[in-house]
Each structure stands twice: as structure tokens, then as C-alpha cells.
mmCIF file of C-alpha atoms and ligand atoms in Angstrom:
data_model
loop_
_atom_site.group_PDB
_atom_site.id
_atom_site.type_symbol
_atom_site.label_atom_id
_atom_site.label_comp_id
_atom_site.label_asym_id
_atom_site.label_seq_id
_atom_site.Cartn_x
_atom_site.Cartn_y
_atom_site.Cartn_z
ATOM 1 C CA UNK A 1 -16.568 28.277 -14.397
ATOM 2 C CA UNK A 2 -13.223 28.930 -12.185
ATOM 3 C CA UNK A 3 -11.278 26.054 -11.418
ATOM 4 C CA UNK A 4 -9.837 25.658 -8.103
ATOM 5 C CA UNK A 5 -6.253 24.455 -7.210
ATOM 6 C CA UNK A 6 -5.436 21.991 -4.540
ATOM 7 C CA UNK A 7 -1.484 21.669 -4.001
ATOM 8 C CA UNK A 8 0.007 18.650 -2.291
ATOM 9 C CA UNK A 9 3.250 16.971 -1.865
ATOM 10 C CA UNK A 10 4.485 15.578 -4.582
ATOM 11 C CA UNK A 11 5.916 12.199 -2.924
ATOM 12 C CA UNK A 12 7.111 12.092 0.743
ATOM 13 C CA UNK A 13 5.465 11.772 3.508
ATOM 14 C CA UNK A 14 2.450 13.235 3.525
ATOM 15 C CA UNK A 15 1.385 12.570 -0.296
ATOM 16 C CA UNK A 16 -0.446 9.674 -0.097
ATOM 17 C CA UNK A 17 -2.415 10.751 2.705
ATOM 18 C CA UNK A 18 -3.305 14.039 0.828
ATOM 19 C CA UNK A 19 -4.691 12.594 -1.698
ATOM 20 C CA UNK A 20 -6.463 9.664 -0.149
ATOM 21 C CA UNK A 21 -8.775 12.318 1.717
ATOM 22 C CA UNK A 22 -9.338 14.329 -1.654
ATOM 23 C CA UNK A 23 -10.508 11.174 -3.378
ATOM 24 C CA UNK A 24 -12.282 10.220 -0.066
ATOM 25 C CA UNK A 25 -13.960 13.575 -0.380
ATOM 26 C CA UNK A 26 -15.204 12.740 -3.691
ATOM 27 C CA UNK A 27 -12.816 14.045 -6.210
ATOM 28 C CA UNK A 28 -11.406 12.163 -9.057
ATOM 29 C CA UNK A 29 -8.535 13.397 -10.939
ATOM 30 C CA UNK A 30 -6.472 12.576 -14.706
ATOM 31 C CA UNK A 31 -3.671 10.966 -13.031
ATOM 32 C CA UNK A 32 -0.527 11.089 -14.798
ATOM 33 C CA UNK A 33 2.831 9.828 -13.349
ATOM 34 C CA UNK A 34 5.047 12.047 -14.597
ATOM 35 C CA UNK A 35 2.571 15.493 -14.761
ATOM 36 C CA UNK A 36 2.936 17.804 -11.508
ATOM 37 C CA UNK A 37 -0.726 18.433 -12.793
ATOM 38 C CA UNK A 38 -3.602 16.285 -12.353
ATOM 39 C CA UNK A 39 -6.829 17.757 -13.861
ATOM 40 C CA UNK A 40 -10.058 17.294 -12.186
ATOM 41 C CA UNK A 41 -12.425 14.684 -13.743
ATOM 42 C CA UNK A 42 -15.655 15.151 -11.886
ATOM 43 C CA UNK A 43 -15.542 18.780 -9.923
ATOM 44 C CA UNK A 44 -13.475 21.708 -11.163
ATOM 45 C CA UNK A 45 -11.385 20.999 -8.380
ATOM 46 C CA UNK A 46 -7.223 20.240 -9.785
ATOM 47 C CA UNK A 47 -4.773 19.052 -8.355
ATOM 48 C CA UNK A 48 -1.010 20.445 -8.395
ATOM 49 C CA UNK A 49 1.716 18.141 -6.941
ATOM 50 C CA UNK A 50 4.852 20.265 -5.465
ATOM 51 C CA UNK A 51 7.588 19.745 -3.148
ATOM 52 C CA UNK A 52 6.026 20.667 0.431
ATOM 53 C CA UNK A 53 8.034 23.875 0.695
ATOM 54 C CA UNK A 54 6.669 25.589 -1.882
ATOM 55 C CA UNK A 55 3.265 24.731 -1.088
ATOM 56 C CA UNK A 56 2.810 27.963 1.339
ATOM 57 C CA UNK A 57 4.469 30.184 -1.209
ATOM 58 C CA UNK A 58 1.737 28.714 -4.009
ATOM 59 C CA UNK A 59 -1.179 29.690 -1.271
ATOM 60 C CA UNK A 60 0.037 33.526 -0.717
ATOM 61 C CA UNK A 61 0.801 33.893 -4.153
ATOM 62 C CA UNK A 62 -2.834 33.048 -4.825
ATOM 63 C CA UNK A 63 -1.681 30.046 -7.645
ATOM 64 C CA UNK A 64 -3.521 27.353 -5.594
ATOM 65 C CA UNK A 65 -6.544 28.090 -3.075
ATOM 66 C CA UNK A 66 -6.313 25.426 -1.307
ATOM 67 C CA UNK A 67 -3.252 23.352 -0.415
ATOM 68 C CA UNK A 68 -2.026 20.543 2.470
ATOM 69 C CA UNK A 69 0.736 20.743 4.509
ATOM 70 C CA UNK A 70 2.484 19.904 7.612
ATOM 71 C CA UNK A 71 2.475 22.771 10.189
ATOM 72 C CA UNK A 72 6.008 23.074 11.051
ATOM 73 C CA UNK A 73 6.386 24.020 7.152
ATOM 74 C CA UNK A 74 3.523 26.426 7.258
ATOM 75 C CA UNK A 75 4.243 28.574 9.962
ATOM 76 C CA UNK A 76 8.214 28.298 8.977
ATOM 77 C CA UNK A 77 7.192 29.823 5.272
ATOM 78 C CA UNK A 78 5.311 32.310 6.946
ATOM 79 C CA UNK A 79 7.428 33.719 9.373
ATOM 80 C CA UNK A 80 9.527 34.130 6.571
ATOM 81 C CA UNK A 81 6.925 35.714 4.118
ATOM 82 C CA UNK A 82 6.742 38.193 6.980
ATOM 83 C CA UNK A 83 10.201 39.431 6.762
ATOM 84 C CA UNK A 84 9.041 40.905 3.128
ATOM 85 C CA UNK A 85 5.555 41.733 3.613
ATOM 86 C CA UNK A 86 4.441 41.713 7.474
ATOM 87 C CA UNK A 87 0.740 41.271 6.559
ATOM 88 C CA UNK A 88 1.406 38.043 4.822
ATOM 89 C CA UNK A 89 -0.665 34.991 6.800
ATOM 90 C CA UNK A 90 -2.449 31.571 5.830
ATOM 91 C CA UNK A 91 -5.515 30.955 7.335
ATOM 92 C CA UNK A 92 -5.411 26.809 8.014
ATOM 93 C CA UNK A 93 -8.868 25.459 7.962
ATOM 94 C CA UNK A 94 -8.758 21.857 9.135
ATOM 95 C CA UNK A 95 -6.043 20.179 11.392
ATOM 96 C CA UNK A 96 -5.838 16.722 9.604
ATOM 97 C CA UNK A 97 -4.441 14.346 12.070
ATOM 98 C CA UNK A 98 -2.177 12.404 10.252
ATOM 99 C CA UNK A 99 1.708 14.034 9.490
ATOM 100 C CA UNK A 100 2.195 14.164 13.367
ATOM 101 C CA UNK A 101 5.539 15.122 14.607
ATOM 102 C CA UNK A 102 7.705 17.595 16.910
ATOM 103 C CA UNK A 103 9.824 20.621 16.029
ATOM 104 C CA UNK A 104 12.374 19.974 19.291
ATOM 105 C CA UNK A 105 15.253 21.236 20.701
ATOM 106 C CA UNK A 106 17.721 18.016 21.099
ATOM 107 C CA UNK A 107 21.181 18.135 22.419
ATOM 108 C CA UNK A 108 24.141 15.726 22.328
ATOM 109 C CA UNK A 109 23.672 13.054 25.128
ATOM 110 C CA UNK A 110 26.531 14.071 26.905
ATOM 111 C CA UNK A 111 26.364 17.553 26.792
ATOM 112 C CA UNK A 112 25.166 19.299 30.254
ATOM 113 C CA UNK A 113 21.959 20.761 29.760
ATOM 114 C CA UNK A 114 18.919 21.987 32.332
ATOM 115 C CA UNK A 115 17.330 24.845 29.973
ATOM 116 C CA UNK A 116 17.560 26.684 27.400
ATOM 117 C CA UNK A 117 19.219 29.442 29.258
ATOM 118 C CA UNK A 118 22.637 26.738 28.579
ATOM 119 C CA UNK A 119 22.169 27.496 24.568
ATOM 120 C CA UNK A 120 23.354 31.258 25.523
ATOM 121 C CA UNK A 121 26.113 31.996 22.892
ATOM 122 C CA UNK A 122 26.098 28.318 21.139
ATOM 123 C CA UNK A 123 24.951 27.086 17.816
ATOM 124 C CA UNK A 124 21.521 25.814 16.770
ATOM 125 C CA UNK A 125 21.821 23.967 13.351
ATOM 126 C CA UNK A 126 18.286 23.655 11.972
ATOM 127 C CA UNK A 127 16.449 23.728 8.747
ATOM 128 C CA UNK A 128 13.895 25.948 10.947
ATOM 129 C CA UNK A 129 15.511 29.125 11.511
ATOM 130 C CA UNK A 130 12.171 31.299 11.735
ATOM 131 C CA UNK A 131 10.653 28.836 14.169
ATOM 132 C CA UNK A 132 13.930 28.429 16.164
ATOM 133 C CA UNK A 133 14.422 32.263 16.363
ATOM 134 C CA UNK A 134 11.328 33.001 17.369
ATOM 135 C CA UNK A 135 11.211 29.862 20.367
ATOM 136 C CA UNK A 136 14.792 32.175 21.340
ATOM 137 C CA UNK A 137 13.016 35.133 21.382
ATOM 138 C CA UNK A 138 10.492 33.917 23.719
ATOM 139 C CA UNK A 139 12.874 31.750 25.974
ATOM 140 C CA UNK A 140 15.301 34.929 25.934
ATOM 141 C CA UNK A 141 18.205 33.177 24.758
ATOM 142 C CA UNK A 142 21.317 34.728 22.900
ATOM 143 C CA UNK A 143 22.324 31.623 20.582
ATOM 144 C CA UNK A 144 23.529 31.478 16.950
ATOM 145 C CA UNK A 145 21.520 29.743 13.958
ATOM 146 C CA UNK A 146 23.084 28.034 11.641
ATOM 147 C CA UNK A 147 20.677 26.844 8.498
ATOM 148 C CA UNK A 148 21.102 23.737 7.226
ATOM 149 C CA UNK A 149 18.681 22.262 4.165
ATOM 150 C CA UNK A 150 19.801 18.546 5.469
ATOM 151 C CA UNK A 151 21.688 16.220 7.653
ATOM 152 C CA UNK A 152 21.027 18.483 10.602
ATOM 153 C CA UNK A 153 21.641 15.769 12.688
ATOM 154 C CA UNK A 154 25.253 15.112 12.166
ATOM 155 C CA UNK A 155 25.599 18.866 12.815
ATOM 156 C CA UNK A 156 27.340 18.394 15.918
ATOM 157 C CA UNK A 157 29.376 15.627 15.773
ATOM 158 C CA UNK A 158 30.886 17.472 12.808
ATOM 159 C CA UNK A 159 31.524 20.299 14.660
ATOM 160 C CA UNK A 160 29.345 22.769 12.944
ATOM 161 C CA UNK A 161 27.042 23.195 16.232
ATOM 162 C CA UNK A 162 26.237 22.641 19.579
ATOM 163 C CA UNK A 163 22.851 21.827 19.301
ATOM 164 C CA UNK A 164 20.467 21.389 16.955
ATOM 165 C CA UNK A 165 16.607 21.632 16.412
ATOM 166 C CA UNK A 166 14.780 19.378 13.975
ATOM 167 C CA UNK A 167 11.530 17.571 13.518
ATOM 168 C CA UNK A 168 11.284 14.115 15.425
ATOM 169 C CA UNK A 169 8.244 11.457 14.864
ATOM 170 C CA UNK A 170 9.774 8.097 16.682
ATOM 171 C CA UNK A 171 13.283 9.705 18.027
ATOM 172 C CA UNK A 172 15.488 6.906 16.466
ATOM 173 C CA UNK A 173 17.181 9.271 14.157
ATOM 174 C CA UNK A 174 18.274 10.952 17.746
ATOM 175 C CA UNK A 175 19.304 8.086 19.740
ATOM 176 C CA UNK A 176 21.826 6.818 16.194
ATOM 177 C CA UNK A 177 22.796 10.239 16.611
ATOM 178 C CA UNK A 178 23.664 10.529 20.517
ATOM 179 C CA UNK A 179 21.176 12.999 20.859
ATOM 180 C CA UNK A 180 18.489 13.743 23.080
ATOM 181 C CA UNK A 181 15.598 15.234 22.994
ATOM 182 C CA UNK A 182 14.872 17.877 25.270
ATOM 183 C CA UNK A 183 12.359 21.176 24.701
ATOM 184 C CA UNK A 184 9.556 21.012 21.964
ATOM 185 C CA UNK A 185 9.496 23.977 19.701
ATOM 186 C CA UNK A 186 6.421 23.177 17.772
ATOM 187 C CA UNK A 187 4.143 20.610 17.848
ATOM 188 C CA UNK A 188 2.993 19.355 13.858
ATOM 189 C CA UNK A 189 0.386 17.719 11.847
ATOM 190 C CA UNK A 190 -0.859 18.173 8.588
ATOM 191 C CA UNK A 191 -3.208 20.918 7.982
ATOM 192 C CA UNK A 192 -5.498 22.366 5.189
ATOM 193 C CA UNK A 193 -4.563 25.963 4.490
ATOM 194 C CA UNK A 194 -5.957 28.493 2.087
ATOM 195 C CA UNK A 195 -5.197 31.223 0.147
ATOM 196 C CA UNK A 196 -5.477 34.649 1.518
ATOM 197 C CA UNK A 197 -6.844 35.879 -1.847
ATOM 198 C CA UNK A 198 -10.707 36.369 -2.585
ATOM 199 C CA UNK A 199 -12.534 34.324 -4.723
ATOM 200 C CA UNK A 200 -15.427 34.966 -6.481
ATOM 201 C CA UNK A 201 -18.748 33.643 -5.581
ATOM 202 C CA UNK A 202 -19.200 30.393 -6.883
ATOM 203 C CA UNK A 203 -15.332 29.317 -6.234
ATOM 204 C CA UNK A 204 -16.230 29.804 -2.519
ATOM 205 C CA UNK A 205 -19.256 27.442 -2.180
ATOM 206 C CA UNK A 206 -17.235 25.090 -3.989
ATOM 207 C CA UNK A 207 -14.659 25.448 -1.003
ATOM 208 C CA UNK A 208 -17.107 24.982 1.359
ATOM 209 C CA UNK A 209 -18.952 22.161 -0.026
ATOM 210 C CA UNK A 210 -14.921 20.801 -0.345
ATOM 211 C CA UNK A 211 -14.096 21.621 3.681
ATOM 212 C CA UNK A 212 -17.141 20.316 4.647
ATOM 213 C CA UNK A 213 -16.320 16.814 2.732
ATOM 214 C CA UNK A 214 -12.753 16.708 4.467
ATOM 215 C CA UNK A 215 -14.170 17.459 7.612
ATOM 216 C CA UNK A 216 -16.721 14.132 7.326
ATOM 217 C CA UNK A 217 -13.978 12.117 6.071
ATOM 218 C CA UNK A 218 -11.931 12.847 9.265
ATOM 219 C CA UNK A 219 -14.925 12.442 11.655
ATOM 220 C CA UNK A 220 -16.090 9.192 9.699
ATOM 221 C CA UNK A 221 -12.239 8.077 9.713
ATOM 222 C CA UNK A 222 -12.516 8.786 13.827
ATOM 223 C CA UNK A 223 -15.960 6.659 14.278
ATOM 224 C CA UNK A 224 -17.453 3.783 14.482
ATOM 225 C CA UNK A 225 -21.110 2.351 14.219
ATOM 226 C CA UNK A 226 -21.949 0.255 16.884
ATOM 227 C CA UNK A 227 -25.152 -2.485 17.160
ATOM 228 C CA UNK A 228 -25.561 -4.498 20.314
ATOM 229 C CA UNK A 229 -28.138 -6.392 22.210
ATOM 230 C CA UNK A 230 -28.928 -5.092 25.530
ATOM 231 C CA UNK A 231 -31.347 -5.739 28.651
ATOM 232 C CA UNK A 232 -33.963 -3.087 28.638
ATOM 233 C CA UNK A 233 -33.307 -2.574 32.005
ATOM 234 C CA UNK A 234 -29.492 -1.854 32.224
ATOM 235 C CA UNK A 235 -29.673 0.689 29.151
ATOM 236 C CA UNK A 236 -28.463 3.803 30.498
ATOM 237 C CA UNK A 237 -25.768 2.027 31.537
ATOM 238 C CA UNK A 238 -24.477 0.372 28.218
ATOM 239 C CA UNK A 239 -25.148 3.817 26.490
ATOM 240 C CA UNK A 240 -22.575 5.516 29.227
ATOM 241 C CA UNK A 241 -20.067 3.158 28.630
ATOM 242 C CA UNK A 242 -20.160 3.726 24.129
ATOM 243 C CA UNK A 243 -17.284 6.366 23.851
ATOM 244 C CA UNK A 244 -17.934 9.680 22.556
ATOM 245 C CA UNK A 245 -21.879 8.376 21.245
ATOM 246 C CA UNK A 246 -25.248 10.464 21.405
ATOM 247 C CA UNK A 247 -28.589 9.671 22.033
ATOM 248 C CA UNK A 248 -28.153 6.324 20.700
ATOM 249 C CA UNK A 249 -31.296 4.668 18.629
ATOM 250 C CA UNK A 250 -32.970 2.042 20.750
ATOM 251 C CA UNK A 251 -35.156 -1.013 18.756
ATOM 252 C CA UNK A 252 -37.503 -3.392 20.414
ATOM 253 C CA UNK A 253 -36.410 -7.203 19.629
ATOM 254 C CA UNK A 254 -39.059 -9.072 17.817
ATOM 255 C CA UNK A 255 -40.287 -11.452 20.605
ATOM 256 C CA UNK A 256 -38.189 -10.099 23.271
ATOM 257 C CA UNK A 257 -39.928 -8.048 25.683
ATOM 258 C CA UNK A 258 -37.185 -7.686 28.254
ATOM 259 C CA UNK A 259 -34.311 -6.915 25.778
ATOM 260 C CA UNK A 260 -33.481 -4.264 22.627
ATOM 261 C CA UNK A 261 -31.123 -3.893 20.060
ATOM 262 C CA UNK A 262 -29.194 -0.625 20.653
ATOM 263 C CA UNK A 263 -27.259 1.444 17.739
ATOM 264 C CA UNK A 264 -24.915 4.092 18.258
ATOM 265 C CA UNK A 265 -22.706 6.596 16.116
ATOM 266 C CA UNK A 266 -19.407 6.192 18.352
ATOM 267 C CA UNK A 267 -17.339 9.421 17.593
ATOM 268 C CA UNK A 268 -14.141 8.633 19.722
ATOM 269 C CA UNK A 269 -12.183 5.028 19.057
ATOM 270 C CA UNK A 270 -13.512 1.756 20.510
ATOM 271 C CA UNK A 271 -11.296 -0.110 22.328
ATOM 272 C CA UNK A 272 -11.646 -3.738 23.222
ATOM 273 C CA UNK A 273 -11.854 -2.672 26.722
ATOM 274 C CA UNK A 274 -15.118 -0.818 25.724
ATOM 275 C CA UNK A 275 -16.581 -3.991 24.698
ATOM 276 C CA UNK A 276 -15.364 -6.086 27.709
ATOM 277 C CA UNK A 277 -17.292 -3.329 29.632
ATOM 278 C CA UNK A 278 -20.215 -3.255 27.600
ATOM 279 C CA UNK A 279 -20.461 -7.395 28.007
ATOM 280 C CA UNK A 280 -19.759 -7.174 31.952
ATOM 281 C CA UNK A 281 -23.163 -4.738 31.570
ATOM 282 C CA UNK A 282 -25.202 -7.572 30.350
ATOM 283 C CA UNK A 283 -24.684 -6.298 26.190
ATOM 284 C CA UNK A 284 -24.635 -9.457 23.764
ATOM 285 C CA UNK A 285 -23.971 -9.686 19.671
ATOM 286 C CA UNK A 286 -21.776 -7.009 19.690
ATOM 287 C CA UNK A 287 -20.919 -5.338 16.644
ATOM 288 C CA UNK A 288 -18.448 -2.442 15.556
ATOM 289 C CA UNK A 289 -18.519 -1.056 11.776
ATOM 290 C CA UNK A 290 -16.505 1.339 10.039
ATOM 291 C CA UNK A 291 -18.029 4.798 8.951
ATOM 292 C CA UNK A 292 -17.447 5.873 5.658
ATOM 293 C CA UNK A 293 -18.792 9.202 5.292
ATOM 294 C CA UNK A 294 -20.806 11.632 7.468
ATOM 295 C CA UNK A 295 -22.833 14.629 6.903
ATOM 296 C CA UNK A 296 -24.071 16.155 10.367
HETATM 297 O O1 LIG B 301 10.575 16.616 -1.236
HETATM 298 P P1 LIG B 301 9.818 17.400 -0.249
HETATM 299 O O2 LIG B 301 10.463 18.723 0.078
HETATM 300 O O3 LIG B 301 8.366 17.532 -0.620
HETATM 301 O O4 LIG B 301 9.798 16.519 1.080
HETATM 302 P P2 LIG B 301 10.629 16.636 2.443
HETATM 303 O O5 LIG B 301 11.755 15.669 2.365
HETATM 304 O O6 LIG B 301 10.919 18.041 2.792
HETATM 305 O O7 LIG B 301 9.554 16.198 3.504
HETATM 306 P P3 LIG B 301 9.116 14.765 4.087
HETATM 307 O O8 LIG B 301 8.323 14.010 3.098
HETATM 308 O O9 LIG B 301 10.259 14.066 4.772
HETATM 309 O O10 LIG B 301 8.159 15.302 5.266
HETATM 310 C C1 LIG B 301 7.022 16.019 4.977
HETATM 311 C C2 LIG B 301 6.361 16.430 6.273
HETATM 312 O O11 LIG B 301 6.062 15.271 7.057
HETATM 313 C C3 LIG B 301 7.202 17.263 7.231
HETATM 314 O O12 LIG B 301 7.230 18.627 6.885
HETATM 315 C C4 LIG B 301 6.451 17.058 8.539
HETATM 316 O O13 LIG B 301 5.311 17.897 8.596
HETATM 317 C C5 LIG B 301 5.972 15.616 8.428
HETATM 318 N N1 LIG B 301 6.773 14.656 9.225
HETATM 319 C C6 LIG B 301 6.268 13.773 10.122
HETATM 320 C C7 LIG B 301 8.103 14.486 9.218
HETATM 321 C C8 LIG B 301 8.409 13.475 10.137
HETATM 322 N N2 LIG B 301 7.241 13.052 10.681
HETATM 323 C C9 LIG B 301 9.791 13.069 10.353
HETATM 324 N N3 LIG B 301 10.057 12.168 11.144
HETATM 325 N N4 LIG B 301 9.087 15.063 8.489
HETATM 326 C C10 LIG B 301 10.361 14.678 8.672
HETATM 327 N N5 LIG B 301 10.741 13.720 9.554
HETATM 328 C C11 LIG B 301 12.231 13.402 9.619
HETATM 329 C C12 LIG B 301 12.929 13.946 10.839
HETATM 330 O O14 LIG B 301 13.462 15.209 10.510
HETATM 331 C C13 LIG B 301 14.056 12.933 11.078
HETATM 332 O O15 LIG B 301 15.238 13.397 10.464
HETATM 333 O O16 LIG B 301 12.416 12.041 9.619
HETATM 334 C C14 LIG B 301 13.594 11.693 10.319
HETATM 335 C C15 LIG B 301 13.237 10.479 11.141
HETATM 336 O O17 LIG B 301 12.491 10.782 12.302
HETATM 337 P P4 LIG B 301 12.466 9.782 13.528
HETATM 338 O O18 LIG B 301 12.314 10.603 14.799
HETATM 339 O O19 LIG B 301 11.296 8.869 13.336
HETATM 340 O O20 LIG B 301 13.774 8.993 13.534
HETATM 341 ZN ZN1 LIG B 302 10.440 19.655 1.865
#
């Protein structure tokens, strides 16, 4: 029976994510501290823990079929498999929702800058230089890139560049720089790629029994089961207010004629303003459970 290979980031920021939805998917894996290979214990499904860089090269190389990684590092690798082989590609399968973060153009604080037509002849320090060449390209701008595997951020108060693009989540890194933030180059989040090479038969339904697992994880991780009691007569307008729920089931209340017990699969976030609202509508015993796995 073929094995499949799932690559994931070693440690950083998006391991334990990564592997929290493969074990939330059902797979259990010979963990071993040390090994960059964990073998498979229930599914021949294994597990091959990399830095995130070389994850993409793993995928068109065929080594692993399936691996996860952030966007920004994707499409980077890619435009830069390109320059060898211009058919190279990823196809990414799932958008993962956790990872998030921005590929952005940020310049010192002081510096005068209205758009990007100002970078013409300057220097972008990045550790993106396929992403930022190509957000050039489209903007039209003449400007220099200078690679950098680290520390982009000091790039120009050491004098090295101008400007710089790099990946920002909160922007603090920025602001202890005296940087600013100003054009977004790529928005990120993790992502479930595969490999462009075919599999054989049996490899692929294990694949898509696999995406199909991920993909109930992430819905079940985005809803919520909700059970309320409601007046029989204001029903259609409790069920409006549940976010994101469908044809909700509807129970009669022992003994209670004039009220039901409503239960709904809520597939966008609950906020406590969604209750308040539901309780204004006349809804009582309120109650909002997790989901832990869903099948549609
Ligand atoms: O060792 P390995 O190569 O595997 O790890 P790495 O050091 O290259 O990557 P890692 O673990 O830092 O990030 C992995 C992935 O997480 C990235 O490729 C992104 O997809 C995603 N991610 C999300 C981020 C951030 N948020 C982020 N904030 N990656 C990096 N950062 C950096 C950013 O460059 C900045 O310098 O964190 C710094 C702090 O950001 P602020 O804005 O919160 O201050
Ligand atoms: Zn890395």
C-alpha cells in the first residue's frame, strides 16, 4: 500500500497548528523529538517535519503529496521554481485560516511617500524578491531588490535600503523600527498544497478522504451548536437572528403548548450580541456548544 507524505514546519509558527488539524483529522503518528520523521500509526499517512522553505520544493519534487504552508512562502518558492521550469505550479487545496499575515511595502516614518511611483530608482530589502518584483512589475516601478534572509527591518537604518518589504502580523516590529506600513503586497494564511505529481489510485482516495477531514475540522472549528427555548410564535424571528444557521430543528416542549426548544448548527461565530438579540426576541435557556467534527 503507498504511503503518503504530509510535510510541515518543523517548529515556528505554524507547527503546532499543522499538526493539531492532522491529529484533529484523525491521524496519529510515532512521535519522536529528535526524528524529522514521524511514521503514521493508524493511516498510511507520515509525517515529515522541515523548515517551511523547503516545504514547496518537497511538493514539486513529488517527496511529499501533501504539505502546509503559509502563502507568502508558497507563491515566493514558486515564482522562483518558474525561473527554471515555467510550468512548475502547486495547486493549494484548502485556505486554513490560521498563519494570517501581510506581505507589505513599509517605509521609514519620515521618509516622504504617496505611492509607489516614489520607490523609482531606490532599494527594496526583502526576503521576498519574487513577490516584490512581481508587485513592481505590476505597479510599474523601476526600484532595486536587495535580498536579505533576515533582519530586513534594520535594512534602512543601516543604510543598505530605502525601503523594505516584509511580512507584518501586529506591526510592532515596524513601529520599534520607525517604519510604516504603507501598500500590501500579499495577503497570507496557511494553506494545504499538493503535489503536482499523479498518484495512483488508492493514494488519491486516501487524499480525499484526508481533505475532506481538514475541511470538517475547519468548519467544526468555525461553528457552534446552539439549543434555546423559544415562543412558538416569534420563531422565524429567533431563527433570523442565529448567524450563518439552516433550517434549524424545531421540538415541541413536553407540556408546553405555546413554546419549543429550537436547535441550530451555527456556521459563522456567535457573539454575545447574538444572544442579547435572541433574549430581546423572547428566547430563554440559551445554550452554545462547541462542534467537534462535521461531515456534510
Ligand atoms: O525555521 P523556519 O524557516 O521553518 O521558520 P521561519 O522563521 O522562516 O518562519 P516563522 O515560523 O517565523 O513563520 C512561518 C510562517 O508564519 C510565515 O511564513 C508566515 O506565513 C506566517 N507568519 C504569520 C509570520 C508572521 N505572522 C510574522 N509576524 N511570519 C513571520 N512574521 C514575522 C515578521 O516578519 C516580523 O518580522 O514576525 C515579525 C513580527 O511581526 P509583527 O508585525 O507582529 O511585529
Ligand atoms: Zn522559513
Amino acid at each position: 500500500m503507498t504511503r503518503l507524505k504530509i510535510a510541515i514546519q518543523k517548529s515556528g509558527r505554524l507547527s503546532e497548528q499543522s499538526l493539531q488539524l492532522l491529529e484533529r483529522s484523525g491521524l496519529a503518528f510515532a512521535k519522536s523529538k529528535d526524528k524529522l520523521f514521524w511514521y503514521g500509526r493508524n493511516l498510511p499517512v507520515d509525517l515529515l517535519l522541515v523548515r517551511d522553505d523547503d516545504i514547496p520544493r518537497l511538493l514539486l519534487e513529488g517527496v511529499c503529496q501533501l504539505g502546509i504552508v503559509g502563502e507568502n512562502v508558497a507563491q515566493e518558492k514558486i515564482l522562483e521554481a518558474r525561473e527554471r521550469k515555467p510550468a512548475a505550479d502547486l495547486e493549494a487545496l484548502a485556505r486554513l485560516d490560521f498563519g494570517h499575515c501581510r506581505l507589505m511595502l513599509a517605509v521609514p516614518e519620515d521618509m516622504p511617500y504617496n505611492a509607489p511611483a516614489d520607490l523609482d530608482g531606490k532599494r527594496l530589502a526583502t526576503s521576498y524578491p519574487q513577490l516584490t518584483r512581481r508587485w513592481l512589475q505590476e505597479q510599474g516601478v523601476d526600484a532595486d531588490i536587495v535580498t536579505l534572509n533576515g533582519a530586513v527591518e534594520i535594512a534602512p537604518s543601516l543604510g543598505t535600503a530605502e525601503a523594505i518589504v516584509d511580512l507584518v502580523s501586529t506591526g510592532t516590529t515596524l513601529r520599534a523600527n520607525h517604519l510604516k506600513a504603507t501598500d500590501e503586497v500579499l495577503s497570507s494564511q496557511a494553506a494545504v498544497y499538493r503535489s503536482p505529481r499523479v498518484l495512483d489510485a488508492p493514494a488519491e482516495q486516501l487524499l480525499a478522504t484526508l481533505l475532506t477531514r481538514i475541511e470538517g475540522v475547519r468548519r467544526a472549528a468555525e461553528s457552534k451548536y446552539v439549543m434555546l427555548h423559544a415562543p412558538r410564535a416569534r420563531l422565524a424571528e429567533i431563527s433570523a437572528i442565529l448567524p450563518g444557521a439552516e433550517s434549524p430543528t424545531v421540538l415541541t416542549l413536553e407540556g408546553q403548548g405555546d413554546k419549543v426548544a429550537v436547535h441550530a448548527v451555527c456556521t459563522e461565530q456567535v457573539f454575545w450580541e447574538h444572544l442579547e438579540e435572541l433574549k430581546r426576541a423572547g428566547a430563554s435557556a440559551v445554550l452554545v456548544l462547541p462542534v467537534e467534527k462535521m461531515l456534510a
